[in-house]
Amino acid sequence: MRGAVIHAPGDVRFEELDDPKIIHPTDAIIRTAVTCVCGTDLWPYRGAEPVDQPHPMGHEYVGIVEEVGSEVTSVKPGQFVIGSFATSDNTCANCRAGYQSNCVRREFMSTCQADHVRIPNAQGTLVATDEHPAEQFWPSLLALSDVMGTGWWAAKAAEVKPGSTAVVVGDGAVGLCGVIAAKELGAERIIVMSRHESRQKLALEFGATDIVTERGEEGIARVKDLTGGVGADSVLECVGTPEAMQQSLRSTRPGGNVGFVGVPHDVAIDGQELFFSHVGLRGGPAPVRGYLPDLIQRVFEGRINPGKVFDLTLPLEQVAEGYKAMDERRAIKTLLKP
Amino acid sequence: MRGAVIHAPGDVRFEELDDPKIIHPTDAIIRTAVTCVCGTDLWPYRGAEPVDQPHPMGHEYVGIVEEVGSEVTSVKPGQFVIGSFATSDNTCANCRAGYQSNCVRREFMSTCQADHVRIPNAQGTLVATDEHPAEQFWPSLLALSDVMGTGWWAAKAAEVKPGSTAVVVGDGAVGLCGVIAAKELGAERIIVMSRHESRQKLALEFGATDIVTERGEEGIARVKDLTGGVGADSVLECVGTPEAMQQSLRSTRPGGNVGFVGVPHDVAIDGQELFFSHVGLRGGPAPVRGYLPDLIQRVFEGRINPGKVFDLTLPLEQVAEGYKAMDERRAIKTLLKP
């Protein structure tokens, strides 16, 4: 098979690789329908995370089951499936508590920018659609495997409720999906911090009511202005930098909540500031698996269309250009077709 | 009047002071029935917080109203009242959201170890009892003004629910009151981290089901053993040190919650560790005012008896000995009688 391999920051290559095989009886092999490049893939691409040795990339996927291990009974060859970037058995104590992305058997997917993929914990991880969906649905279904599931989790962790005010920090694909989630969960006012016109436009289309272009103390002051002087009920932190975390915590009202889904890089939270803020804070890798049945339904009903975050579609073999376009902010998110 | 003044670490004196007067029309003056020494008073006493100049001490009080300002109509002279360590107008947006301790007009009380006290924002702060309570109730009512209200908030912030498992980190008066709160809110298992026999005994009397004497990694491992390997649903952090925060975060199951009420001293929370833990975190000064009506009822019904945390009673003029006994851990908490 063929797939993407990162060799060094800025150096992603499309290469011939060994075909994936069933290793454990809980594995499945899928043929990739579509896959994509994630904002988190840019951390190593930009050198913000080390690349010690060449390794495959990608953790987002939808596809057709080709083969299952002997213990997998929930899906069968020929079915169209969607799964999370974090695999789970969906039976352990953490899974039962709704934190499938903290499953005791969790493995993070990392080889999905390829035409075939091995899925560990397939029984608990994969969700099959009733029928093969029309190709028009593929981008939105693909978005569920990470960015839309993560945006949903950000809104849930930030406890967005009907009638509430939500702020979204970060206008990448996850932040934009956070807007969709806040809207679906009933937020009345959705403020997006964004400086990019194309992203502002999509945010407004997804349900944002206000765009704030200021950052830092000015951005915080602007959010306070828009929220009766006290701050927002819910803030979705979708970046992962110290600046974004500070922006988020200081834009939240006392008693409000920050849901943080940007993987933190060099973020330390001052205990005393958090204490006196009365802000609640919860984050982590999104428990996508738990949301999939509901979100798949919303996609098929046309209630949500997160696939719109893909503003560049390329053949899988041009994966390197897909990274480059996102790195240079020419694209929000790149869809790859094997 | 006479009251306590701290001059330097370890140097608390009982002195003649100016009588308090109504300064703002929203003030009230009370004659102190009983007051006490708080664990947080030990921070400056032990030199962990600077004492730049001599100043009065104390933020816990119950008493009889002597005089009210022209805008105070909710209480009147002669009534027995209880108030929070943080005053509030009980009408602003933060108060209405249930965060009275983040009132836009908040003033922290700081002159209560005295025979008379001025109460700012009296209208929103003070709650009068229907009748003058018998003296046997005074210690428990006094405890509501901070430690019991704070223990209650710790359990609420940690989202203690019926049937859940709670861990209390800290066996001071707040931690012990946290045990009462966890019990009242329906926790099935209440694990207290404590190494002091007298405090262990009181914790068990208040409803603790398990005592853990280990600390650090050993303490975390012990909690995991007691909670099916995953950690507790709720952890009440009642200390405020980096060690206690770490103990708390690592003792909580993915998706569980830490309520932190120990004022953080040199606490920084690692963003990436918090992220991958999936633990929710909320803390702050307790919104005691909101809880008072309910907690007063529970005291009068005999459901809770937080006054038991006072294991030393002294005349107010012996306030210095009250600090010393707590500093040397001869007393959990000192009650002072004017």
XYZ file of C-alpha atoms in Angstrom:
676
model
C 0.000 0.000 0.000
C 0.989 3.625 -0.100
C 0.829 6.357 2.514
C 2.358 9.474 4.049
C 5.583 9.380 6.069
C 7.141 12.360 7.846
C 10.934 12.356 7.694
C 11.658 15.714 9.286
C 9.875 19.012 9.907
C 8.552 20.203 6.545
C 9.338 16.865 4.888
C 6.279 14.651 4.321
C 6.578 12.010 1.584
C 4.142 9.670 -0.100
C 5.732 6.217 -0.033
C 5.303 2.531 -0.683
C 4.653 0.799 2.666
C 3.960 -2.711 3.927
C 0.313 -3.695 3.718
C -1.327 -3.612 7.165
C -2.206 -7.016 8.637
C -4.373 -8.256 11.477
C -1.987 -8.431 14.464
C -4.451 -8.916 17.297
C -7.819 -10.714 17.097
C -9.393 -7.350 18.039
C -8.043 -5.605 14.907
C -9.756 -4.723 11.642
C -8.294 -3.621 8.316
C -10.104 -0.929 6.365
C -9.686 0.441 2.876
C -9.641 4.210 3.280
C -12.512 6.067 1.616
C -11.163 9.521 2.504
C -8.654 10.824 5.033
C -7.191 14.241 5.820
C -4.546 16.428 7.458
C -5.164 17.661 11.020
C -4.025 20.867 12.702
C -2.137 18.730 15.218
C -0.178 17.173 12.331
C 1.344 20.618 11.882
C 3.083 20.501 15.288
C 5.781 18.041 14.056
C 5.583 19.471 10.522
C 6.532 22.860 11.950
C 9.186 21.435 14.242
C 7.207 22.248 17.403
C 7.358 18.525 18.212
C 10.455 16.434 17.473
C 10.593 13.965 14.590
C 13.097 11.442 15.942
C 12.699 9.012 13.062
C 10.544 8.739 9.932
C 7.021 7.574 10.774
C 3.562 7.386 9.156
C 1.038 10.139 9.810
C -2.704 10.644 10.079
C -5.445 9.790 12.557
C -8.688 10.640 10.727
C -10.479 8.115 8.542
C -13.627 6.642 7.115
C -13.532 3.522 5.006
C -14.730 0.093 3.993
C -13.951 -2.894 6.201
C -11.770 -5.407 4.359
C -10.942 -7.878 7.123
C -11.660 -8.358 10.824
C -9.894 -10.285 13.595
C -11.547 -13.305 15.202
C -12.899 -11.331 18.156
C -14.547 -8.590 16.096
C -18.281 -9.176 15.636
C -19.732 -5.645 15.569
C -18.622 -4.828 12.035
C -18.005 -7.018 9.012
C -16.192 -6.832 5.677
C -17.911 -4.589 3.150
C -19.420 -2.181 5.686
C -18.714 1.555 5.621
C -17.279 2.589 8.992
C -16.282 5.661 10.967
C -14.015 5.588 14.007
C -12.272 7.872 16.452
C -8.665 9.028 16.385
C -8.394 7.266 19.764
C -9.381 3.609 19.790
C -11.308 2.129 22.693
C -12.805 -1.179 23.778
C -15.970 0.699 24.800
C -16.396 -1.599 27.816
C -13.844 -0.527 30.477
C -14.728 1.710 33.442
C -13.514 4.851 31.669
C -15.461 4.011 28.495
C -18.610 3.323 30.526
C -18.144 6.711 32.222
C -18.203 8.341 28.770
C -14.438 8.846 28.464
C -13.697 6.396 25.649
C -10.649 8.456 24.702
C -9.189 7.422 28.081
C -9.944 3.734 27.560
C -7.517 1.487 29.438
C -6.762 -0.168 26.067
C -6.561 3.107 24.134
C -4.246 3.354 21.153
C -3.970 6.633 19.266
C -4.322 6.212 15.499
C -1.262 7.388 13.590
C -1.150 5.697 10.178
C -4.350 6.931 8.505
C -2.955 9.035 5.656
C -2.737 5.815 3.642
C -4.956 3.732 1.397
C -5.304 0.966 3.994
C -5.298 1.163 7.777
C -5.201 -1.273 10.687
C -7.724 -0.327 13.396
C -6.933 -1.690 16.882
C -9.851 -2.307 19.276
C -12.103 -2.415 16.220
C -15.093 -3.847 18.109
C -15.359 -0.826 20.385
C -14.003 1.770 17.971
C -15.784 1.409 14.648
C -19.367 2.431 13.935
C -20.913 1.151 10.691
C -23.515 3.125 8.760
C -26.729 1.311 7.792
C -25.926 1.654 4.102
C -22.978 2.904 2.073
C -23.416 6.659 2.247
C -23.405 8.792 -0.897
C -20.011 10.384 -1.520
C -21.395 13.830 -0.722
C -21.583 12.764 2.954
C -18.017 11.492 3.169
C -16.340 14.787 4.142
C -18.757 15.396 7.009
C -18.509 11.792 8.215
C -14.720 12.057 8.027
C -14.870 15.244 10.115
C -16.621 13.284 12.867
C -13.558 11.090 13.426
C -11.746 14.051 14.979
C -12.466 17.741 14.382
C -16.259 17.661 14.673
C -16.114 15.209 17.576
C -13.529 17.437 19.206
C -15.568 20.595 18.668
C -18.549 18.794 20.177
C -16.502 17.771 23.198
C -15.180 21.328 23.607
C -18.755 22.577 23.822
C -19.737 19.767 26.194
C -16.679 20.311 28.413
C -17.462 24.035 28.453
C -21.041 23.091 29.433
C -22.772 25.008 26.645
C -26.472 25.123 27.451
C -29.572 26.470 25.691
C -29.638 30.258 25.858
C -26.039 30.592 26.971
C -23.171 32.680 25.624
C -20.188 30.860 24.124
C -16.795 32.096 22.986
C -14.676 30.069 20.578
C -10.928 30.725 20.784
C -9.274 29.424 17.609
C -10.666 29.555 14.083
C -9.125 26.337 12.779
C -11.243 23.347 11.800
C -11.828 22.384 15.447
C -12.863 25.900 16.440
C -15.223 26.083 13.464
C -16.721 22.724 14.434
C -17.002 24.135 17.970
C -19.270 26.819 16.525
C -21.476 24.103 14.992
C -21.579 22.313 18.344
C -22.383 25.442 20.353
C -25.196 26.222 17.922
C -26.614 22.693 18.088
C -26.437 22.724 21.900
C -28.497 25.893 21.979
C -26.049 28.747 22.622
C -27.816 32.020 21.918
C -24.702 34.057 21.344
C -21.569 32.593 19.780
C -18.512 34.839 19.708
C -15.592 33.700 17.557
C -12.078 35.096 17.933
C -10.791 35.225 14.358
C -8.684 37.398 12.089
C -9.047 35.424 8.852
C -11.794 36.465 6.505
C -12.504 33.028 4.999
C -12.731 31.505 8.472
C -14.910 34.333 9.785
C -17.266 33.701 6.857
C -17.535 29.994 7.590
C -17.975 30.701 11.329
C -20.907 32.993 10.559
C -22.375 30.371 8.229
C -22.072 27.787 11.045
C -23.949 30.036 13.486
C -21.510 32.534 14.998
C -23.229 35.779 16.021
C -20.142 37.930 16.680
C -16.564 38.042 15.433
C -13.815 39.475 17.650
C -10.573 40.304 15.864
C -8.719 41.717 18.883
C -6.388 39.487 20.900
C -4.853 39.496 24.380
C -6.158 42.058 26.868
C -8.046 43.873 24.087
C -9.763 40.681 23.026
C -10.741 39.930 26.630
C -12.115 43.471 27.050
C -14.124 43.087 23.830
C -15.665 39.804 25.036
C -16.524 41.423 28.391
C -18.212 44.277 26.499
C -20.330 41.744 24.630
C -21.273 39.781 27.774
C -22.610 42.309 30.229
C -19.187 43.006 31.715
C -18.784 39.612 33.396
C -17.563 37.278 30.649
C -19.034 34.331 28.772
C -20.771 31.294 30.230
C -18.676 28.919 28.137
C -15.359 29.247 26.345
C -14.048 26.654 23.896
C -10.231 26.730 23.812
C -9.265 25.187 20.455
C -5.596 26.139 20.073
C -3.300 24.821 22.825
C -0.961 27.769 23.396
C -0.420 29.710 26.655
C -1.925 32.819 24.996
C -5.090 30.976 23.980
C -5.496 29.458 27.437
C -5.103 32.839 29.107
C -7.519 34.414 26.639
C -10.003 31.667 27.415
C -9.764 31.739 31.210
C -10.026 35.531 31.353
C -12.990 35.670 28.955
C -15.125 33.395 31.161
C -17.536 34.632 33.805
C -17.163 33.509 37.435
C -18.867 30.139 37.543
C -18.490 29.679 33.789
C -16.529 26.919 32.100
C -13.588 26.516 29.754
C -13.468 23.377 27.627
C -9.924 23.020 26.311
C -9.228 20.753 23.375
C -6.106 22.219 21.841
C -3.291 19.888 22.940
C -1.436 22.143 25.427
C 2.084 23.116 24.437
C 4.031 24.808 27.263
C 0.813 25.705 29.074
C 0.989 26.164 32.866
C -2.078 27.406 34.701
C -1.582 29.687 37.698
C -3.424 28.081 40.605
C -4.191 31.321 42.407
C -5.552 33.051 39.300
C -7.742 30.055 38.501
C -8.917 30.008 42.129
C -10.051 33.613 42.249
C -11.651 33.354 38.792
C -14.156 30.670 39.883
C -13.832 29.269 36.355
C -14.272 25.544 35.778
C -11.780 23.864 33.491
C -11.908 20.523 31.712
C -10.134 19.277 28.631
C -8.565 16.325 26.982
C -8.747 14.170 23.886
C -12.379 14.107 22.768
C -14.409 10.996 23.611
C -15.516 10.877 19.984
C -16.738 7.276 20.126
C -19.559 8.174 22.465
C -20.792 10.962 20.195
C -20.591 9.093 16.880
C -24.099 7.583 16.686
C -25.718 10.954 17.445
C -23.404 12.964 15.180
C -23.757 10.503 12.261
C -27.517 10.956 12.558
C -27.159 14.750 12.506
C -25.011 14.545 9.358
C -27.499 12.342 7.497
C -30.379 14.590 8.566
C -28.467 17.572 7.165
C -28.549 19.344 10.533
C -24.769 19.728 10.513
C -22.331 19.922 7.647
C -18.844 19.952 9.193
C -17.349 18.722 5.936
C -17.356 22.366 4.849
C -14.139 22.849 6.823
C -12.371 21.035 3.983
C -11.521 23.825 1.582
C -8.876 21.876 -0.293
C -9.239 18.401 -1.780
C -6.220 16.556 -3.156
C -5.349 13.055 -4.288
C -3.695 11.207 -1.409
C -0.438 11.081 -3.349
C -0.249 14.904 -3.065
C -0.338 14.752 0.714
C 2.847 16.863 0.953
C 1.073 19.746 -0.762
C -1.842 19.251 1.640
C 0.465 19.898 4.593
C 2.109 22.845 2.867
C -1.189 24.562 2.089
C -2.305 24.271 5.713
C 1.070 25.355 7.061
C 0.904 28.467 4.883
C -2.733 29.014 5.882
C -3.832 28.735 2.259
C -6.204 25.995 3.418
C -8.192 25.440 6.621
C -8.117 21.673 6.196
C -7.069 19.312 3.421
C -9.151 16.312 2.376
C -7.180 13.454 0.804
C -8.628 10.933 -1.662
C -6.826 7.610 -2.125
C -13.518 47.862 71.639
C -10.847 45.200 71.781
C -9.580 42.764 69.165
C -6.674 40.828 67.680
C -3.883 42.531 65.733
C -1.032 40.730 63.993
C 2.283 42.617 64.225
C 4.591 40.076 62.656
C 4.699 36.339 62.019
C 4.076 34.622 65.363
C 3.070 37.894 67.031
C -0.694 38.295 67.505
C -1.801 40.721 70.243
C -5.116 41.522 71.870
C -5.441 45.306 71.827
C -7.667 48.298 72.447
C -9.019 49.487 69.062
C -11.343 52.201 67.769
C -15.003 51.234 67.896
C -16.325 50.376 64.424
C -18.732 52.900 62.924
C -21.171 52.919 60.036
C -19.121 54.270 57.105
C -21.447 53.477 54.200
C -25.262 53.362 54.326
C -24.936 49.665 53.359
C -22.954 48.809 56.539
C -24.072 47.172 59.763
C -22.322 46.920 63.128
C -22.603 43.667 65.059
C -21.636 42.668 68.587
C -19.701 39.431 68.180
C -21.316 36.380 69.783
C -18.404 34.061 68.952
C -15.520 34.204 66.482
C -12.550 31.955 65.745
C -9.132 31.389 64.153
C -8.977 30.027 60.585
C -6.371 27.822 58.974
C -5.757 30.609 56.462
C -4.884 32.951 59.387
C -1.856 30.698 59.873
C -0.356 31.687 56.493
C 0.739 35.149 57.768
C 1.230 33.799 61.312
C 3.761 31.324 59.930
C 5.397 33.917 57.674
C 4.147 32.238 54.484
C 2.429 35.536 53.652
C 4.060 38.891 54.426
C 2.899 41.099 57.316
C 3.843 44.536 55.986
C 2.238 46.435 58.849
C 0.180 45.582 61.944
C -3.446 44.828 61.034
C -6.560 43.280 62.593
C -7.363 39.637 61.900
C -10.367 37.342 61.563
C -13.111 36.710 59.027
C -15.543 34.365 60.782
C -18.393 35.656 62.913
C -21.878 35.354 64.283
C -23.381 38.116 66.368
C -26.158 40.480 67.337
C -26.926 43.462 65.124
C -26.313 46.720 67.000
C -26.764 49.287 64.255
C -27.551 49.374 60.532
C -26.937 51.927 57.800
C -29.819 53.755 56.159
C -29.947 51.364 53.178
C -30.075 48.178 55.220
C -33.590 46.825 55.594
C -33.116 43.050 55.625
C -31.808 42.861 59.201
C -32.428 45.033 62.240
C -30.830 45.749 65.603
C -31.276 42.949 68.104
C -31.315 40.127 65.539
C -28.864 37.227 65.646
C -27.034 37.063 62.302
C -24.597 34.910 60.370
C -22.600 36.122 57.382
C -19.916 35.027 54.980
C -16.205 35.813 55.136
C -16.788 37.503 51.748
C -19.452 40.190 51.693
C -21.809 40.520 48.736
C -24.725 42.648 47.590
C -26.498 39.449 46.525
C -27.965 41.253 43.497
C -25.174 41.600 40.891
C -24.766 39.244 37.913
C -22.193 37.110 39.719
C -24.357 36.869 42.847
C -27.374 35.888 40.758
C -25.271 33.194 39.095
C -24.579 31.741 42.556
C -21.079 33.171 42.931
C -21.700 35.659 45.745
C -18.047 35.379 46.756
C -17.229 37.016 43.407
C -19.734 39.855 43.900
C -18.711 42.997 42.050
C -18.942 44.786 45.438
C -17.177 42.033 47.389
C -15.089 42.949 50.417
C -13.268 40.247 52.314
C -13.855 40.414 56.080
C -10.663 40.905 58.051
C -11.470 42.392 61.469
C -13.658 39.720 63.069
C -11.461 38.595 65.964
C -12.912 41.484 67.954
C -15.909 42.158 70.161
C -17.552 44.406 67.541
C -17.362 44.257 63.754
C -18.436 46.444 60.848
C -20.104 44.391 58.085
C -20.010 45.987 54.603
C -22.814 45.085 52.137
C -24.883 44.038 55.156
C -28.130 43.792 53.209
C -26.845 41.056 50.968
C -24.412 39.468 53.393
C -26.200 38.867 56.681
C -28.815 36.198 57.325
C -30.851 36.511 60.522
C -32.169 33.512 62.422
C -35.876 33.468 63.298
C -35.098 33.561 67.029
C -31.971 33.943 69.111
C -30.475 30.469 68.939
C -29.473 28.600 72.103
C -25.743 28.885 72.814
C -25.219 25.207 71.977
C -25.828 26.068 68.299
C -23.367 28.957 68.163
C -20.251 26.945 67.242
C -21.987 25.223 64.326
C -23.536 28.470 63.115
C -20.119 30.133 63.374
C -18.620 27.299 61.299
C -21.070 28.142 58.502
C -19.489 31.571 58.001
C -16.415 29.916 56.495
C -15.225 26.353 57.083
C -18.530 24.533 56.723
C -19.586 26.766 53.825
C -16.202 26.121 52.252
C -16.410 22.359 52.768
C -19.861 22.460 51.184
C -18.519 24.374 48.195
C -15.604 21.952 47.842
C -18.079 19.087 47.565
C -20.284 21.046 45.146
C -17.315 22.120 43.003
C -16.138 18.484 42.967
C -19.700 17.545 41.909
C -20.302 15.006 44.672
C -23.438 13.065 43.796
C -25.504 10.342 45.487
C -23.666 7.030 45.336
C -20.349 8.549 44.309
C -16.857 8.137 45.722
C -15.204 11.191 47.273
C -11.663 11.793 48.483
C -10.876 14.594 50.922
C -7.294 15.891 50.792
C -6.588 17.820 53.996
C -7.785 17.009 57.497
C -8.074 20.546 58.821
C -11.419 22.096 59.737
C -12.338 22.659 56.061
C -11.460 19.102 55.088
C -13.484 17.749 58.003
C -16.426 19.921 56.990
C -15.911 18.593 53.454
C -16.566 15.123 54.878
C -19.862 16.367 56.346
C -20.786 17.885 52.977
C -19.872 14.784 50.969
C -21.966 12.688 53.355
C -24.951 15.058 53.130
C -24.717 15.134 49.343
C -24.914 11.351 49.238
C -21.369 10.113 48.647
C -21.282 6.389 49.329
C -17.582 6.158 49.965
C -15.620 8.982 51.594
C -11.857 8.551 51.742
C -9.925 10.977 53.943
C -6.176 11.521 53.621
C -5.053 12.035 57.249
C -2.194 11.168 59.555
C -3.551 12.703 62.777
C -5.460 10.395 65.084
C -7.817 13.021 66.546
C -8.718 14.256 63.062
C -9.171 10.729 61.725
C -11.570 10.081 64.599
C -13.642 13.174 63.836
C -13.613 12.362 60.099
C -15.031 8.907 60.814
C -17.648 10.444 63.112
C -18.618 12.848 60.288
C -19.075 9.977 57.820
C -15.687 9.039 56.371
C -15.553 5.384 55.323
C -11.797 5.044 54.745
C -8.657 6.717 56.061
C -5.518 6.849 53.910
C -2.312 7.750 55.758
C 0.046 7.459 52.784
C 0.993 10.555 50.796
C 2.410 11.332 47.350
C 2.584 8.463 44.857
C 1.802 5.946 47.611
C -1.292 7.864 48.607
C -2.458 8.042 44.989
C -1.873 4.298 44.563
C -3.863 3.601 47.740
C -6.810 5.691 46.480
C -6.694 3.883 43.133
C -6.769 0.547 45.007
C -9.901 1.685 46.811
C -11.626 2.938 43.642
C -11.471 0.071 41.165
C -8.134 1.188 39.762
C -9.446 4.337 38.068
C -9.609 6.967 40.833
C -12.382 8.773 42.668
C -15.372 10.550 41.147
C -14.774 13.652 43.290
C -11.763 15.000 45.145
C -11.970 17.883 47.614
C -8.621 19.720 47.755
C -8.618 21.521 51.114
C -4.964 22.525 51.579
C -3.580 24.823 48.870
C -0.070 23.426 48.358
C 1.415 22.030 45.113
C 1.635 18.587 46.757
C -2.055 18.610 47.721
C -3.096 19.737 44.239
C -1.044 17.009 42.600
C -2.399 14.425 45.024
C -5.914 15.584 44.185
C -5.588 15.652 40.402
C -3.928 12.240 40.275
C -6.473 10.639 42.607
C -9.415 11.549 40.351
C -10.822 9.280 37.661
C -10.996 10.466 34.036
C -14.153 12.541 33.879
C -14.122 13.116 37.639
C -13.819 16.481 39.340
C -11.518 18.272 41.748
C -13.016 21.049 43.861
C -10.147 23.119 45.237
C -10.736 25.413 48.184
C -7.328 25.692 49.792
C -6.017 29.111 48.721
C -3.245 28.078 46.288
C 0.278 28.986 47.338
C 2.866 28.500 44.572
C 0.567 26.137 42.706
C 1.011 25.842 38.920
C -0.996 23.243 37.039
C 0.625 21.533 34.069
C -1.718 22.017 31.107
C -0.742 18.842 29.317
C -1.102 16.650 32.406
C -4.527 18.159 33.142
C -5.488 17.630 29.491
C -4.688 13.939 29.378
C -6.267 13.353 32.800
C -9.752 14.444 31.637
C -10.237 15.801 35.167
C -12.501 18.811 35.719
C -11.205 21.486 38.042
C -13.000 24.316 39.790
C -12.154 26.262 42.902
C -12.291 29.600 44.576
C -13.573 31.359 47.655
C -16.779 29.606 48.703
C -20.084 31.304 47.802
C -21.163 30.835 51.417
C -24.004 33.345 51.213
C -25.971 31.180 48.832
C -25.683 28.133 51.085
C -26.512 29.827 54.399
C -30.305 29.393 54.503
C -30.033 25.675 53.741
C -27.076 25.066 56.062
C -28.655 27.003 58.957
C -31.686 24.727 58.580
C -29.481 21.623 58.652
C -27.801 22.855 61.845
C -31.079 23.526 63.641
C -32.449 20.146 62.530
C -29.342 18.498 63.975
C -28.461 16.948 60.620
C -24.992 18.481 60.709
C -22.822 19.528 63.631
C -19.755 21.234 62.144
C -19.146 23.019 65.478
C -17.352 19.848 66.558
C -14.284 21.044 64.633
C -13.694 23.486 67.514
C -11.637 21.462 69.931
C -10.333 24.457 71.876
C -12.413 27.284 73.332
C -10.735 30.387 74.756
C -11.755 33.852 75.878
C -11.167 36.290 73.012
C -8.431 37.999 75.040
C -6.389 34.784 74.791
C -6.469 34.895 70.986
C -2.656 34.641 70.808
C -2.784 31.249 72.517
C -5.509 30.259 70.057
C -3.131 30.844 67.141
C -0.264 29.106 68.911
C -2.295 25.976 69.643
C -3.339 25.687 65.992
C 0.148 26.437 64.722
C 1.525 23.644 66.921
C -1.332 21.359 65.846
C -2.509 21.050 69.451
C -5.907 22.261 68.231
C -7.823 21.730 64.986
C -9.636 25.056 65.376
C -9.967 27.605 68.173
C -13.285 29.164 69.160
C -13.029 32.621 70.751
C -15.594 34.070 73.172
C -15.685 37.836 73.651
